[in-house]
């Protein structure tokens, strides 16, 4: 992995409690992130982003697409319409079980999304992601 400081905060938005717990354990256990915040709905994640300070803002985010009520695309649309919700730099990944090419196509229309990843999150996946993150992207 490239040499960079540990990230302060990661945000995971996933309605599946097991997937959220796995992501939290892997991210914390990797030593690459100090604090992992998991929200199981778009509304909860938006509330968090609207009330957290700039210092509490996540530097990396993993977003599921398939969620009840509001889905990952709704979240991305809200972020696009309200850039003040995420004013600092945040590397955003879609982490989804979807294999539908239309989902991947639609995700590509959101410039904030760095990559579409398939569930489940694994240590190998994290190692690959963090080895490819440029240090200037994390500033």
PDB file of C-alpha atoms in Angstrom:
ATOM      1  CA  UNK A   1       0.000   0.000   0.000  1.00  0.00           C
ATOM      2  CA  UNK A   2       1.047   3.564  -0.586  1.00  0.00           C
ATOM      3  CA  UNK A   3       2.345   5.397   2.410  1.00  0.00           C
ATOM      4  CA  UNK A   4      -0.232   7.849   3.758  1.00  0.00           C
ATOM      5  CA  UNK A   5      -1.681   8.802   7.088  1.00  0.00           C
ATOM      6  CA  UNK A   6      -4.584   6.797   8.396  1.00  0.00           C
ATOM      7  CA  UNK A   7      -7.902   8.268   7.333  1.00  0.00           C
ATOM      8  CA  UNK A   8      -9.884   9.847  10.127  1.00  0.00           C
ATOM      9  CA  UNK A   9     -13.423   8.828   9.135  1.00  0.00           C
ATOM     10  CA  UNK A  10     -15.189   6.410   6.809  1.00  0.00           C
ATOM     11  CA  UNK A  11     -18.932   6.430   6.215  1.00  0.00           C
ATOM     12  CA  UNK A  12     -20.835   3.284   5.252  1.00  0.00           C
ATOM     13  CA  UNK A  13     -24.439   3.649   4.075  1.00  0.00           C
ATOM     14  CA  UNK A  14     -26.106   0.251   3.843  1.00  0.00           C
ATOM     15  CA  UNK A  15     -29.511  -0.942   5.013  1.00  0.00           C
ATOM     16  CA  UNK A  16     -28.218  -4.487   5.549  1.00  0.00           C
ATOM     17  CA  UNK A  17     -27.004  -4.556   9.156  1.00  0.00           C
ATOM     18  CA  UNK A  18     -24.697  -7.534   8.533  1.00  0.00           C
ATOM     19  CA  UNK A  19     -23.004  -5.857   5.560  1.00  0.00           C
ATOM     20  CA  UNK A  20     -22.619  -2.663   7.595  1.00  0.00           C
ATOM     21  CA  UNK A  21     -21.060  -4.570  10.493  1.00  0.00           C
ATOM     22  CA  UNK A  22     -18.680  -6.441   8.167  1.00  0.00           C
ATOM     23  CA  UNK A  23     -17.583  -3.159   6.582  1.00  0.00           C
ATOM     24  CA  UNK A  24     -17.078  -1.563   9.991  1.00  0.00           C
ATOM     25  CA  UNK A  25     -15.027  -4.495  11.320  1.00  0.00           C
ATOM     26  CA  UNK A  26     -12.873  -4.720   8.191  1.00  0.00           C
ATOM     27  CA  UNK A  27     -12.233  -0.982   7.968  1.00  0.00           C
ATOM     28  CA  UNK A  28     -11.395  -0.685  11.668  1.00  0.00           C
ATOM     29  CA  UNK A  29      -9.380  -3.892  11.660  1.00  0.00           C
ATOM     30  CA  UNK A  30      -7.360  -2.792   8.638  1.00  0.00           C
ATOM     31  CA  UNK A  31      -5.809   0.066  10.575  1.00  0.00           C
ATOM     32  CA  UNK A  32      -6.458   2.304   7.562  1.00  0.00           C
ATOM     33  CA  UNK A  33      -9.357   4.203   9.115  1.00  0.00           C
ATOM     34  CA  UNK A  34      -9.652   5.483  12.688  1.00  0.00           C
ATOM     35  CA  UNK A  35     -13.416   5.969  12.857  1.00  0.00           C
ATOM     36  CA  UNK A  36     -16.147   4.146  10.922  1.00  0.00           C
ATOM     37  CA  UNK A  37     -19.693   5.466  10.938  1.00  0.00           C
ATOM     38  CA  UNK A  38     -22.458   3.198   9.647  1.00  0.00           C
ATOM     39  CA  UNK A  39     -25.916   4.425   8.742  1.00  0.00           C
ATOM     40  CA  UNK A  40     -28.639   2.089   7.530  1.00  0.00           C
ATOM     41  CA  UNK A  41     -30.639   4.640   5.555  1.00  0.00           C
ATOM     42  CA  UNK A  42     -30.125   7.544   3.209  1.00  0.00           C
ATOM     43  CA  UNK A  43     -32.030   9.854   5.545  1.00  0.00           C
ATOM     44  CA  UNK A  44     -29.795   8.969   8.516  1.00  0.00           C
ATOM     45  CA  UNK A  45     -26.646   9.513   6.437  1.00  0.00           C
ATOM     46  CA  UNK A  46     -27.915  12.880   5.165  1.00  0.00           C
ATOM     47  CA  UNK A  47     -28.773  13.937   8.743  1.00  0.00           C
ATOM     48  CA  UNK A  48     -25.250  12.979   9.821  1.00  0.00           C
ATOM     49  CA  UNK A  49     -23.624  14.900   6.958  1.00  0.00           C
ATOM     50  CA  UNK A  50     -25.787  17.966   7.566  1.00  0.00           C
ATOM     51  CA  UNK A  51     -24.844  18.171  11.249  1.00  0.00           C
ATOM     52  CA  UNK A  52     -21.210  17.051  11.380  1.00  0.00           C
ATOM     53  CA  UNK A  53     -18.326  19.490  11.442  1.00  0.00           C
ATOM     54  CA  UNK A  54     -15.757  19.672   8.662  1.00  0.00           C
ATOM     55  CA  UNK A  55     -13.339  17.758  10.920  1.00  0.00           C
ATOM     56  CA  UNK A  56     -15.914  14.965  11.296  1.00  0.00           C
ATOM     57  CA  UNK A  57     -16.578  14.685   7.547  1.00  0.00           C
ATOM     58  CA  UNK A  58     -15.694  11.303   6.038  1.00  0.00           C
ATOM     59  CA  UNK A  59     -12.714  11.021   3.731  1.00  0.00           C
ATOM     60  CA  UNK A  60     -14.017   7.787   2.238  1.00  0.00           C
ATOM     61  CA  UNK A  61     -17.557   6.506   1.781  1.00  0.00           C
ATOM     62  CA  UNK A  62     -19.106   3.185   0.788  1.00  0.00           C
ATOM     63  CA  UNK A  63     -22.679   3.418  -0.476  1.00  0.00           C
ATOM     64  CA  UNK A  64     -25.120   0.603  -1.187  1.00  0.00           C
ATOM     65  CA  UNK A  65     -27.588   1.121  -4.038  1.00  0.00           C
ATOM     66  CA  UNK A  66     -30.488  -1.133  -3.055  1.00  0.00           C
ATOM     67  CA  UNK A  67     -32.199   0.317   0.013  1.00  0.00           C
ATOM     68  CA  UNK A  68     -35.856   0.815   0.903  1.00  0.00           C
ATOM     69  CA  UNK A  69     -37.445   4.275   0.811  1.00  0.00           C
ATOM     70  CA  UNK A  70     -34.502   6.215  -0.632  1.00  0.00           C
ATOM     71  CA  UNK A  71     -31.799   4.290  -2.474  1.00  0.00           C
ATOM     72  CA  UNK A  72     -28.168   4.974  -3.297  1.00  0.00           C
ATOM     73  CA  UNK A  73     -29.107   6.905  -6.436  1.00  0.00           C
ATOM     74  CA  UNK A  74     -31.356   9.152  -4.331  1.00  0.00           C
ATOM     75  CA  UNK A  75     -28.395   9.761  -2.017  1.00  0.00           C
ATOM     76  CA  UNK A  76     -26.121  10.680  -4.943  1.00  0.00           C
ATOM     77  CA  UNK A  77     -28.764  13.034  -6.347  1.00  0.00           C
ATOM     78  CA  UNK A  78     -29.146  14.738  -2.970  1.00  0.00           C
ATOM     79  CA  UNK A  79     -25.362  15.179  -2.764  1.00  0.00           C
ATOM     80  CA  UNK A  80     -25.250  16.640  -6.273  1.00  0.00           C
ATOM     81  CA  UNK A  81     -27.999  19.138  -5.428  1.00  0.00           C
ATOM     82  CA  UNK A  82     -26.485  20.015  -2.029  1.00  0.00           C
ATOM     83  CA  UNK A  83     -22.675  20.139  -2.351  1.00  0.00           C
ATOM     84  CA  UNK A  84     -22.462  21.784   1.082  1.00  0.00           C
ATOM     85  CA  UNK A  85     -23.362  18.384   2.620  1.00  0.00           C
ATOM     86  CA  UNK A  86     -19.912  17.111   1.694  1.00  0.00           C
ATOM     87  CA  UNK A  87     -17.696  20.181   1.285  1.00  0.00           C
ATOM     88  CA  UNK A  88     -14.387  18.419   1.901  1.00  0.00           C
ATOM     89  CA  UNK A  89     -12.876  15.784  -0.332  1.00  0.00           C
ATOM     90  CA  UNK A  90     -14.440  12.356   0.052  1.00  0.00           C
ATOM     91  CA  UNK A  91     -13.616   9.345  -2.093  1.00  0.00           C
ATOM     92  CA  UNK A  92     -16.979   7.703  -2.743  1.00  0.00           C
ATOM     93  CA  UNK A  93     -17.406   4.069  -3.742  1.00  0.00           C
ATOM     94  CA  UNK A  94     -20.567   2.178  -4.587  1.00  0.00           C
ATOM     95  CA  UNK A  95     -20.519  -1.169  -2.773  1.00  0.00           C
ATOM     96  CA  UNK A  96     -23.457  -3.156  -4.089  1.00  0.00           C
ATOM     97  CA  UNK A  97     -24.656  -6.648  -4.789  1.00  0.00           C
ATOM     98  CA  UNK A  98     -26.222  -5.386  -8.032  1.00  0.00           C
ATOM     99  CA  UNK A  99     -24.837  -6.921 -11.200  1.00  0.00           C
ATOM    100  CA  UNK A 100     -27.173  -5.040 -13.518  1.00  0.00           C
ATOM    101  CA  UNK A 101     -25.312  -3.126 -16.218  1.00  0.00           C
ATOM    102  CA  UNK A 102     -27.889  -0.296 -16.093  1.00  0.00           C
ATOM    103  CA  UNK A 103     -26.961   0.357 -12.451  1.00  0.00           C
ATOM    104  CA  UNK A 104     -23.296   0.590 -13.430  1.00  0.00           C
ATOM    105  CA  UNK A 105     -24.163   2.896 -16.327  1.00  0.00           C
ATOM    106  CA  UNK A 106     -26.267   5.138 -14.116  1.00  0.00           C
ATOM    107  CA  UNK A 107     -23.538   5.270 -11.451  1.00  0.00           C
ATOM    108  CA  UNK A 108     -21.081   6.478 -14.099  1.00  0.00           C
ATOM    109  CA  UNK A 109     -23.179   9.649 -14.526  1.00  0.00           C
ATOM    110  CA  UNK A 110     -22.284  10.749 -10.982  1.00  0.00           C
ATOM    111  CA  UNK A 111     -18.824  12.340 -11.031  1.00  0.00           C
ATOM    112  CA  UNK A 112     -18.358  11.948  -7.265  1.00  0.00           C
ATOM    113  CA  UNK A 113     -18.304   8.146  -7.537  1.00  0.00           C
ATOM    114  CA  UNK A 114     -14.816   6.788  -7.961  1.00  0.00           C
ATOM    115  CA  UNK A 115     -15.688   3.142  -8.596  1.00  0.00           C
ATOM    116  CA  UNK A 116     -18.492   0.553  -8.572  1.00  0.00           C
ATOM    117  CA  UNK A 117     -17.539  -2.391  -6.340  1.00  0.00           C
ATOM    118  CA  UNK A 118     -19.249  -5.731  -5.834  1.00  0.00           C
ATOM    119  CA  UNK A 119     -20.203  -6.918  -2.362  1.00  0.00           C
ATOM    120  CA  UNK A 120     -18.997  -8.335  -0.109  1.00  0.00           C
ATOM    121  CA  UNK A 121     -16.294  -6.072   1.260  1.00  0.00           C
ATOM    122  CA  UNK A 122     -13.114  -8.039   1.899  1.00  0.00           C
ATOM    123  CA  UNK A 123      -9.615  -7.269   3.157  1.00  0.00           C
ATOM    124  CA  UNK A 124      -8.316  -7.959  -0.358  1.00  0.00           C
ATOM    125  CA  UNK A 125     -10.711  -5.369  -1.762  1.00  0.00           C
ATOM    126  CA  UNK A 126      -9.624  -2.810   0.825  1.00  0.00           C
ATOM    127  CA  UNK A 127      -5.949  -3.514   0.179  1.00  0.00           C
ATOM    128  CA  UNK A 128      -6.466  -2.933  -3.526  1.00  0.00           C
ATOM    129  CA  UNK A 129      -8.449   0.268  -2.971  1.00  0.00           C
ATOM    130  CA  UNK A 130      -6.028   1.774  -0.505  1.00  0.00           C
ATOM    131  CA  UNK A 131      -3.000   0.842  -2.588  1.00  0.00           C
ATOM    132  CA  UNK A 132      -4.504   2.793  -5.497  1.00  0.00           C
ATOM    133  CA  UNK A 133      -5.541   5.910  -3.591  1.00  0.00           C
ATOM    134  CA  UNK A 134      -3.170   8.736  -4.390  1.00  0.00           C
ATOM    135  CA  UNK A 135      -1.968  10.757  -1.431  1.00  0.00           C
ATOM    136  CA  UNK A 136      -3.069  14.002  -3.100  1.00  0.00           C
ATOM    137  CA  UNK A 137      -6.628  12.651  -3.331  1.00  0.00           C
ATOM    138  CA  UNK A 138      -6.689  12.293   0.443  1.00  0.00           C
ATOM    139  CA  UNK A 139      -5.594  15.854   1.145  1.00  0.00           C
TER     140      UNK A 139
END
